[in-house]
XYZ file of C-alpha atoms in Angstrom:
661
model
C -0.304 108.566 145.357
C -3.241 107.427 143.183
C -6.192 109.769 142.696
C -9.623 108.232 142.119
C -9.367 108.418 138.336
C -5.952 106.779 138.068
C -6.983 104.167 140.642
C -10.010 103.296 138.524
C -7.756 102.998 135.475
C -5.569 100.518 137.365
C -8.650 98.637 138.579
C -9.873 98.354 134.969
C -6.482 97.079 133.809
C -6.394 94.517 136.625
C -9.894 93.261 135.958
C -9.175 93.031 132.215
C -6.086 90.989 133.021
C -8.145 88.619 135.170
C -10.765 88.340 132.416
C -8.020 87.434 129.921
C -6.782 84.733 132.284
C -10.312 83.337 132.581
C -10.819 83.272 128.819
C -7.507 81.478 128.336
C -8.542 78.769 130.783
C -12.092 78.562 129.469
C -10.946 78.086 125.860
C -8.254 75.491 126.564
C -9.761 73.356 129.370
C -10.394 69.661 128.732
C -13.223 68.631 131.077
C -16.830 69.705 130.611
C -16.910 70.666 134.274
C -14.339 73.396 133.681
C -15.035 74.448 130.100
C -18.844 74.295 130.340
C -19.910 74.377 133.998
C -17.064 76.830 134.750
C -16.102 75.586 138.200
C -12.781 77.413 138.191
C -11.206 80.639 139.394
C -8.344 82.868 138.368
C -6.997 85.886 140.215
C -4.195 88.390 140.583
C -2.548 88.720 143.996
C -0.230 91.209 145.648
C 3.206 90.294 146.983
C 1.705 88.749 150.134
C -0.846 86.612 148.278
C -3.922 88.805 148.807
C -6.333 88.830 145.855
C -6.691 92.218 144.169
C -8.511 91.326 140.931
C -10.911 88.598 139.773
C -12.964 88.160 136.573
C -16.647 89.040 136.543
C -17.709 87.190 133.393
C -16.392 83.662 133.861
C -15.802 81.232 136.711
C -16.830 80.780 140.331
C -17.713 83.801 142.455
C -16.698 82.514 145.901
C -13.091 83.654 145.989
C -12.577 87.450 145.701
C -11.399 87.533 149.329
C -9.073 84.540 149.082
C -5.492 84.874 150.289
C -2.748 82.434 149.290
C -0.296 83.731 151.889
C -0.105 80.655 154.112
C 0.298 78.288 151.160
C 2.869 80.503 149.454
C 4.993 80.444 152.616
C 5.096 76.633 152.602
C 7.229 76.550 149.437
C 10.844 77.748 149.426
C 13.082 79.508 146.940
C 10.742 80.727 144.199
C 12.426 81.463 140.867
C 11.130 82.950 137.599
C 9.030 80.358 135.766
C 8.130 78.419 138.926
C 4.544 77.380 139.602
C 3.455 75.819 142.908
C 0.264 73.914 143.615
C -1.785 72.139 146.256
C -5.124 70.411 146.645
C -4.764 69.558 150.343
C -7.432 71.275 152.470
C -5.291 71.071 155.591
C -2.105 72.580 154.097
C -2.360 76.342 153.995
C -6.172 76.290 153.856
C -6.307 77.527 150.268
C -7.777 74.381 148.726
C -10.946 73.408 150.559
C -11.548 69.944 149.128
C -9.343 67.552 147.204
C -10.783 68.063 143.678
C -9.955 71.793 143.845
C -6.377 72.046 142.591
C -4.888 75.503 143.219
C -1.862 76.834 141.356
C 0.095 80.045 141.894
C 2.968 81.688 140.048
C 5.312 84.501 141.142
C 5.737 87.501 138.860
C 9.285 88.858 139.026
C 10.430 92.355 138.109
C 14.129 93.199 138.502
C 14.640 90.049 140.586
C 11.816 90.870 143.010
C 8.338 89.346 143.301
C 5.799 92.122 142.669
C 2.655 89.980 142.340
C 1.288 86.458 141.978
C -1.095 84.943 139.483
C -3.251 82.107 140.750
C -6.427 80.125 140.511
C -8.027 76.717 140.774
C -9.765 74.132 138.650
C -12.196 71.559 140.006
C -10.863 68.232 138.781
C -13.644 65.853 137.789
C -12.001 63.149 139.902
C -9.066 62.890 142.322
C -9.451 59.201 143.099
C -10.770 58.035 146.446
C -13.729 55.940 147.486
C -16.316 57.113 144.936
C -16.239 58.395 141.349
C -15.739 62.182 141.369
C -14.248 61.751 144.891
C -17.093 63.381 146.829
C -19.952 61.976 148.880
C -21.660 62.903 152.113
C -21.083 59.353 153.382
C -17.273 59.632 153.498
C -15.894 59.949 157.012
C -12.226 60.939 156.688
C -10.233 62.955 154.220
C -8.126 59.944 153.229
C -11.195 58.583 151.407
C -11.529 61.720 149.268
C -8.643 61.176 146.889
C -4.935 61.811 146.566
C -3.652 65.037 148.158
C -0.601 67.143 147.450
C 0.655 69.628 150.056
C 2.055 72.901 148.654
C 4.993 72.076 146.360
C 6.438 73.110 143.030
C 4.714 71.636 139.999
C 6.727 73.642 137.457
C 10.411 74.423 137.999
C 11.661 77.361 135.920
C 9.165 76.549 133.173
C 9.565 72.740 133.242
C 6.804 70.448 134.570
C 7.728 67.955 137.270
C 6.683 64.837 135.374
C 7.003 62.654 138.462
C 4.233 64.586 140.209
C 2.009 64.316 137.143
C 2.727 60.581 136.935
C 1.758 60.085 140.591
C -1.470 61.981 140.027
C -2.275 60.078 136.838
C -1.831 56.767 138.635
C -4.318 57.656 141.368
C -7.200 59.324 139.512
C -9.863 57.845 137.285
C -9.508 60.133 134.241
C -5.905 61.367 134.219
C -6.116 63.005 130.790
C -8.810 65.376 132.046
C -6.847 66.272 135.166
C -3.573 66.937 133.402
C -5.281 68.757 130.548
C -7.149 71.100 132.886
C -4.019 71.756 134.964
C -2.054 72.686 131.866
C -4.890 74.979 130.788
C -4.658 76.712 134.166
C -0.894 77.056 133.740
C -1.600 78.817 130.455
C -3.963 81.167 132.276
C -1.316 81.980 134.891
C 1.171 82.750 132.126
C -1.381 85.073 130.544
C -1.798 86.824 133.888
C 1.967 87.185 134.242
C 2.212 88.936 130.864
C -0.622 91.292 131.810
C 0.992 92.154 135.159
C 4.280 92.957 133.415
C 2.376 95.212 131.028
C 0.842 97.047 134.000
C 4.267 97.431 135.585
C 5.536 98.912 132.335
C 2.625 101.374 132.273
C 2.573 102.412 135.934
C 6.159 101.726 136.940
C 7.253 99.086 139.433
C 6.633 101.108 142.580
C 3.552 102.727 141.105
C 2.071 99.298 140.420
C 2.861 98.019 143.924
C 1.429 101.157 145.534
C -1.610 101.048 143.272
C -2.416 97.450 144.200
C -2.255 98.401 147.893
C -4.579 101.321 147.154
C -7.080 98.986 145.440
C -7.243 96.857 148.591
C -7.647 99.959 150.762
C -10.420 101.293 148.514
C -12.400 98.042 148.724
C -12.049 98.145 152.496
C -13.373 101.723 152.575
C -16.339 100.731 150.377
C -17.167 97.792 152.659
C -17.011 100.009 155.739
C -19.323 102.521 154.057
C -21.887 99.750 153.508
C -21.626 98.646 157.149
C -22.225 102.197 158.348
C -25.555 102.144 156.484
C -26.734 99.168 158.607
C -28.229 99.817 162.058
C -25.960 98.772 164.907
C -27.146 95.685 166.752
C -26.874 91.941 167.228
C -28.827 89.894 164.693
C -29.188 86.163 165.338
C -30.244 83.583 162.777
C -29.946 79.828 162.272
C -30.580 77.414 159.445
C -30.086 73.697 158.902
C -28.574 71.272 156.488
C -31.010 68.372 156.218
C -28.616 65.635 157.302
C -25.329 65.660 159.188
C -24.265 62.154 158.071
C -25.775 58.745 157.401
C -27.366 59.165 160.849
C -29.610 61.737 159.120
C -29.909 64.257 161.947
C -29.993 67.931 160.957
C -26.841 70.025 161.083
C -27.425 73.478 162.553
C -25.450 76.557 161.577
C -26.051 79.528 163.861
C -24.812 83.083 163.500
C -24.766 86.005 165.896
C -24.025 88.982 163.640
C -22.833 92.072 165.473
C -22.812 95.353 163.554
C -21.013 98.212 165.271
C -20.223 101.240 163.180
C -18.080 100.172 160.248
C -17.150 96.760 161.624
C -18.917 93.401 161.872
C -18.352 90.243 163.891
C -19.777 86.956 162.664
C -19.868 84.563 165.610
C -20.614 80.984 164.571
C -20.039 79.498 168.021
C -23.592 78.147 168.165
C -23.014 75.864 165.188
C -22.710 72.071 165.337
C -19.513 70.195 166.189
C -17.445 68.782 163.350
C -19.258 65.910 161.703
C -18.496 62.280 160.961
C -19.294 63.043 157.322
C -17.810 65.260 154.641
C -19.873 68.412 155.287
C -17.104 70.056 157.319
C -15.663 73.399 156.127
C -11.854 73.530 156.579
C -11.349 77.200 157.455
C -8.341 76.644 159.691
C -9.767 79.193 162.107
C -8.877 82.055 159.747
C -11.111 84.940 160.914
C -11.482 86.096 157.300
C -11.461 82.794 155.448
C -13.182 83.168 152.117
C -15.504 80.180 152.701
C -16.918 81.819 155.828
C -17.491 85.119 154.025
C -19.007 84.062 150.685
C -22.445 85.231 151.825
C -20.941 88.563 152.851
C -19.599 89.119 149.325
C -23.122 88.718 147.956
C -24.547 91.087 150.561
C -21.934 93.770 149.896
C -22.330 93.513 146.134
C -26.126 93.659 146.462
C -25.925 96.819 148.552
C -23.185 98.401 146.426
C -22.810 96.913 142.910
C -19.775 99.163 142.316
C -17.745 97.659 145.137
C -14.299 96.344 144.193
C -14.117 92.595 144.687
C -10.808 91.927 146.400
C -9.401 90.884 149.754
C -9.669 94.426 151.112
C -13.421 94.115 151.513
C -12.912 91.361 154.122
C -10.947 93.584 156.528
C -13.948 95.020 158.440
C -15.216 91.487 159.177
C -14.100 89.060 161.882
C -15.404 85.493 161.966
C -15.421 83.350 165.085
C -15.467 79.620 164.306
C -14.166 77.582 167.268
C -11.869 74.655 166.576
C -13.623 71.320 166.356
C -16.826 72.707 164.898
C -18.323 72.056 161.480
C -16.857 75.374 160.289
C -13.355 74.695 161.637
C -12.703 70.945 161.787
C -9.450 69.274 162.752
C -7.810 66.641 160.565
C -8.560 64.033 159.406
C -12.202 65.157 159.187
C -13.683 64.695 155.715
C -14.428 67.965 153.911
C -15.415 67.003 150.370
C -18.996 68.268 150.632
C -18.038 71.581 152.231
C -19.882 73.332 149.374
C -23.216 72.032 150.715
C -22.470 73.514 154.124
C -21.265 76.775 152.598
C -24.540 76.990 150.678
C -26.382 76.735 153.972
C -23.943 79.181 155.543
C -24.866 81.720 152.880
C -28.524 81.286 153.828
C -27.610 81.926 157.457
C -25.727 85.109 156.568
C -28.550 86.279 154.307
C -31.049 85.696 157.127
C -29.069 87.679 159.682
C -28.597 90.622 157.328
C -32.286 90.413 156.385
C -33.126 91.119 160.015
C -30.837 94.143 159.895
C -32.055 95.479 156.518
C -35.473 93.930 155.849
C -36.449 96.388 153.114
C -33.305 95.970 151.034
C -32.646 92.230 150.891
C -34.348 89.269 149.191
C -35.810 86.011 150.461
C -33.694 82.860 150.604
C -32.359 81.399 147.370
C -32.623 77.658 146.852
C -29.304 77.094 148.584
C -28.526 73.800 146.899
C -26.412 73.403 143.785
C -26.532 69.691 143.053
C -23.710 68.658 140.706
C -24.344 65.348 138.958
C -21.499 63.094 137.836
C -21.811 59.830 135.917
C -19.356 56.946 135.690
C -20.439 54.474 133.022
C -19.354 52.405 130.013
C -19.819 53.924 126.570
C -20.800 51.114 124.198
C -20.173 53.432 121.228
C -16.407 53.286 121.714
C -16.022 50.751 124.545
C -14.530 53.285 126.950
C -15.167 54.065 130.598
C -16.596 57.556 130.942
C -16.652 59.775 133.993
C -18.222 63.161 133.412
C -20.223 65.950 134.991
C -23.721 65.876 133.510
C -25.126 69.190 134.675
C -25.564 71.277 137.802
C -29.142 71.311 139.064
C -29.409 74.773 140.582
C -32.522 76.193 142.189
C -34.303 79.532 142.021
C -33.343 82.878 143.490
C -35.296 84.428 146.342
C -37.945 87.064 145.688
C -36.311 90.494 145.460
C -37.494 93.843 146.868
C -38.391 94.916 143.317
C -38.872 91.768 141.200
C -39.408 88.013 141.179
C -36.536 85.686 141.972
C -34.496 84.403 139.045
C -35.778 81.104 137.688
C -33.452 78.109 137.754
C -30.365 80.102 138.695
C -30.352 80.890 142.387
C -28.391 83.999 143.228
C -25.782 82.261 145.352
C -24.884 79.614 142.759
C -25.644 81.359 139.481
C -22.035 81.092 138.314
C -22.505 77.371 137.634
C -23.384 77.257 133.938
C -25.431 74.466 132.407
C -23.906 72.244 129.752
C -26.034 72.050 126.577
C -27.647 68.643 126.519
C -26.380 68.042 122.973
C -22.809 68.261 124.265
C -23.548 66.018 127.247
C -25.252 63.363 125.116
C -22.347 63.466 122.648
C -19.677 63.036 125.321
C -21.586 60.807 127.772
C -23.881 57.836 126.947
C -27.046 59.210 128.573
C -30.348 60.371 127.107
C -32.150 63.365 128.586
C -35.824 62.828 129.319
C -36.563 66.133 131.058
C -34.671 69.374 131.518
C -36.396 72.589 132.487
C -38.154 74.554 135.223
C -40.285 72.870 137.889
C -43.871 74.102 138.143
C -45.132 75.289 141.572
C -41.629 75.265 143.087
C -41.119 78.980 143.818
C -42.310 80.409 147.122
C -45.495 82.487 146.862
C -45.155 86.198 147.476
C -45.783 89.722 146.253
C -42.577 88.888 144.458
C -42.515 85.182 143.667
C -39.480 83.035 144.384
C -37.558 81.702 141.405
C -38.498 78.288 140.068
C -36.439 75.170 140.656
C -34.653 73.196 137.953
C -35.675 69.630 137.168
C -33.690 67.142 135.131
C -34.119 63.478 134.233
C -31.904 61.230 132.132
C -31.721 57.566 131.118
C -28.614 55.372 131.303
C -27.732 52.403 129.121
C -24.882 50.468 130.768
C -24.920 48.075 133.721
C -23.769 49.376 137.097
C -23.703 53.022 136.069
C -22.585 54.932 139.156
C -24.054 58.336 139.942
C -22.819 60.912 142.412
C -25.051 63.925 142.986
C -23.158 66.066 145.457
C -24.712 68.887 147.463
C -28.110 67.204 147.651
C -30.016 69.185 150.282
C -33.240 71.115 150.983
C -35.370 67.969 150.823
C -36.660 68.734 154.336
C -35.834 72.312 155.409
C -37.233 74.716 152.849
C -35.694 77.960 151.578
C -37.478 80.584 153.647
C -39.753 83.405 152.592
C -39.714 86.896 154.109
C -42.146 89.685 155.029
C -45.212 87.572 154.317
C -43.691 85.580 151.474
C -43.870 81.796 151.666
C -41.174 79.144 151.823
C -40.240 77.460 148.548
C -40.714 73.924 147.253
C -38.398 71.120 148.336
C -35.777 69.249 146.326
C -36.083 65.581 145.377
C -34.255 62.716 143.657
C -36.127 59.693 142.275
C -35.140 56.602 140.294
C -37.677 55.521 137.662
C -40.403 58.016 138.619
C -43.985 57.023 137.902
C -43.187 53.328 137.451
C -43.567 50.255 139.702
C -39.777 50.416 140.186
C -39.861 53.961 141.568
C -37.356 54.650 144.360
C -37.273 57.988 146.172
C -33.734 58.723 147.374
C -34.200 61.892 149.420
C -30.773 63.342 150.179
C -28.792 60.243 149.220
C -26.044 61.444 146.901
C -24.852 58.200 145.310
C -26.759 55.607 143.288
C -26.100 52.629 141.029
C -28.326 52.447 137.955
C -28.952 49.643 135.486
C -29.718 49.802 131.739
C -32.955 51.671 131.083
C -33.120 53.298 134.530
C -34.098 56.963 134.674
C -32.789 59.315 137.358
C -34.899 62.408 138.047
C -33.539 65.284 140.142
C -35.263 68.477 141.206
C -33.704 71.349 143.103
C -35.447 73.572 145.616
C -37.033 76.852 144.574
C -36.459 80.346 145.932
C -38.456 81.812 148.812
C -41.183 84.372 148.200
C -41.059 87.995 149.373
C -44.051 89.999 150.564
C -47.735 89.086 151.002
C -48.911 86.912 148.065
C -52.348 88.585 148.263
C -50.698 91.820 147.145
C -49.348 90.325 143.927
C -51.189 91.817 140.973
C -53.747 89.385 139.640
C -52.453 89.839 136.094
C -48.992 88.669 137.218
C -50.510 85.561 138.752
C -52.499 84.922 135.579
C -49.324 85.316 133.566
C -47.567 82.786 135.825
C -50.356 80.292 135.117
C -50.154 80.802 131.356
C -46.386 80.362 131.429
C -46.660 77.126 133.377
C -44.910 78.547 136.440
C -47.874 77.691 138.687
C -51.070 75.719 138.237
C -54.571 77.253 138.539
C -55.244 75.544 141.878
C -52.039 77.005 143.346
C -52.993 80.426 141.993
C -56.237 80.168 143.954
C -54.783 78.577 147.082
C -51.645 80.705 147.508
C -52.591 83.960 145.780
C -56.360 84.101 146.024
C -56.600 84.434 142.240
C -59.444 82.618 140.459
C -58.748 81.490 136.898
C -61.459 80.786 134.328
C -59.780 79.158 131.396
C -56.848 81.395 130.489
C -58.295 84.518 132.116
C -58.470 85.913 135.650
C -61.954 86.210 137.122
C -61.373 89.605 138.716
C -64.642 89.741 140.657
C -64.211 86.274 142.133
C -60.598 87.126 142.939
C -61.585 90.294 144.819
C -64.156 88.362 146.835
C -61.774 85.521 147.652
C -58.962 87.838 148.697
C -61.283 89.922 150.862
C -62.220 86.775 152.785
C -58.595 85.782 153.405
C -56.866 86.612 156.665
C -53.151 87.232 156.277
C -50.440 87.504 158.886
C -47.035 88.887 158.057
C -44.040 87.716 160.095
C -40.439 88.260 159.130
C -39.744 84.651 158.064
C -41.818 81.734 156.812
C -39.846 78.520 157.179
C -42.518 76.062 156.078
C -44.289 73.374 158.100
C -41.306 71.030 158.310
C -39.035 73.401 160.218
C -41.922 74.738 162.303
C -42.725 71.189 163.417
C -39.076 70.353 164.003
C -38.491 73.416 166.183
C -41.524 72.631 168.321
C -39.298 69.886 169.702
C -35.880 71.331 169.025
C -36.408 74.940 170.070
C -33.552 77.431 169.868
C -33.039 77.088 173.629
C -32.929 73.306 173.334
C -30.334 73.399 170.582
C -28.271 75.969 172.488
C -28.303 73.600 175.466
C -27.097 70.774 173.211
C -24.337 72.973 171.777
C -23.196 73.996 175.252
C -22.946 70.352 176.330
C -21.023 69.314 173.222
C -18.587 72.224 173.467
C -17.410 70.923 176.849
C -16.496 67.506 175.410
C -13.246 66.506 173.655
C -13.553 67.071 169.911
C -13.537 63.395 168.948
C -16.471 62.679 171.312
C -18.752 65.517 170.217
C -20.453 64.062 167.164
C -20.932 60.724 168.901
C -22.607 62.460 171.855
C -24.804 64.555 169.562
C -26.010 61.436 167.745
C -26.747 59.589 170.987
C -28.701 62.536 172.401
C -30.764 62.774 169.215
C -31.584 59.054 169.467
C -33.028 59.642 172.927
C -35.134 62.700 172.113
C -38.190 60.738 170.965
C -41.170 62.025 172.942
C -39.067 64.774 174.500
C -38.723 68.442 173.689
C -37.002 71.611 174.787
C -33.969 72.101 177.024
C -35.329 69.750 179.684
C -35.622 67.013 177.083
C -32.030 67.550 175.959
C -30.745 67.374 179.541
C -32.749 64.207 180.221
C -31.372 62.605 177.055
C -27.855 63.656 178.011
C -28.189 62.054 181.447
C -29.172 58.788 179.784
C -26.145 59.016 177.479
C -23.847 59.569 180.466
C -25.351 56.557 182.230
C -25.068 54.364 179.134
C -21.510 55.437 178.304
C -19.586 56.025 181.529
C -16.443 56.397 179.390
C -17.786 59.729 178.105
C -15.274 62.307 179.420
C -17.736 64.877 180.762
C -16.338 67.714 182.914
C -17.704 67.602 186.445
C -19.358 71.010 186.151
C -21.173 69.983 182.961
C -22.335 66.692 184.499
C -23.569 68.463 187.634
C -25.403 71.110 185.592
C -27.294 68.344 183.800
C -28.457 66.715 187.045
């Protein structure tokens, strides 16, 4: 039995082991996307594949609740020195898109597996239809690159060279892939040594019992947080800007039920699976890590001492019906699932904000655009494919401070690559890289500023992929009187006669001399902007965070030169009428929901749920096409009747058809 002190000692050892694994991978990785951007994970797992330790200093923060159990079971006869891997989103539901290659290694003591070391690296490219393998426009997983179901990559310490040869033949930059995989193998070996050291310190059974106690302790901490939240049902919805090339919004809806020390997250009101790559392959797992990423942030915000492991997921049950965007069936494309998960985090944050309005922030930017370039380097006559930089937006205004600039809370783990390194490794020239003025939502606590980046290319037919482009229409929301944030944008050759605004398009072909400019969204504001101290607003102006006209318009603060005119400010603010609702979504969503009210969208969802899975997205698109001039539930039903008349092949249940009449 572990007392609290000895359990904390074990927790410290486990976290230190995970940190050592992360440093091993970070120091030996080949691609900039792993060694600089840090899109990787490492973890220690118990005998069943449940994560019990993750690093806090390096790597992605989405995976503390990940379990490898289903994937582990798909490989037979593990022996010391074996390492298995997969990147197939539909095999074991560990990998969630093809570039994420997951590896796991058994740790044997006295002939028995006592733990696993594991982790993933995001390969820059896995082949497929576009460079870097990912685009919203892809419609089936076969377009997203080569996939490997769970199998052994290393047999008793020896790499399976045939597997590596198959991979190298199908990807665009094989040296990067193989180099990063071997770096991850080194990290797993580091983790194995650290586990064996813990077994030596605590004893075999003591280690096994201690790991179980760590999971139980995290569960108890999570339940304690839930007991601090008022019981109730909290409903919230948010939208991805575009569901596909059809460019209709994709709604994610959550009914969050808090009852004592348990929570149910019911996503049944969300859209059907899409004919694009925004689907999230959860496999219906009620505690899949992708469905609970927002919960990790909430729990850690409310208790920064909580242990980050699979145990904290136990009090939560997710409902994501099969055939929906959060539980698609094969061969649905899933490459851009990170965009949808970003929006899912916003949905979870919104629902918990209703439950605990005084303790939680406004919406973060919710888009982490990752820019990849495929071009020809005239300096050495080589084809280059590389990640340029993530363009991450601002954090939401906090209960006690402004949102973080340029590093939104839910994607802050993505590190920027110094432009000197990018320009050395990739033939591009940066024109702009910094914070975007006037992009944070106004509030007593201002939302964090967006990031803006522009670079020039020099080779013909340079191909750009900018995955996770979103928030160019639906803004990150403000709370408790705070205002929604600025929108994202992507423009070719801004300010010239050749300017092209791309909106949410995530691929582009550039020619020599073209400049691509990308801006993320900002973070939402929190609290009434008229209550922000005038000196803070003046400071924002001097720092270039906002312009003087925005200071006057949004904050009621009058600037004269570099100083605040306090008397004019008092007079202007006294004349302002303010209204404080819980959310401010911005004019775009307000206008959209005048036509597509919550009732209307619920009616649409009910209709689509009654259709066979492969008909749902088609029916949604056809109903949207017929909603011009219509609004509300009656408009949806009228549009649906027209669709039924136009497509008599549509297999509509009799009860659903009669209800629409």
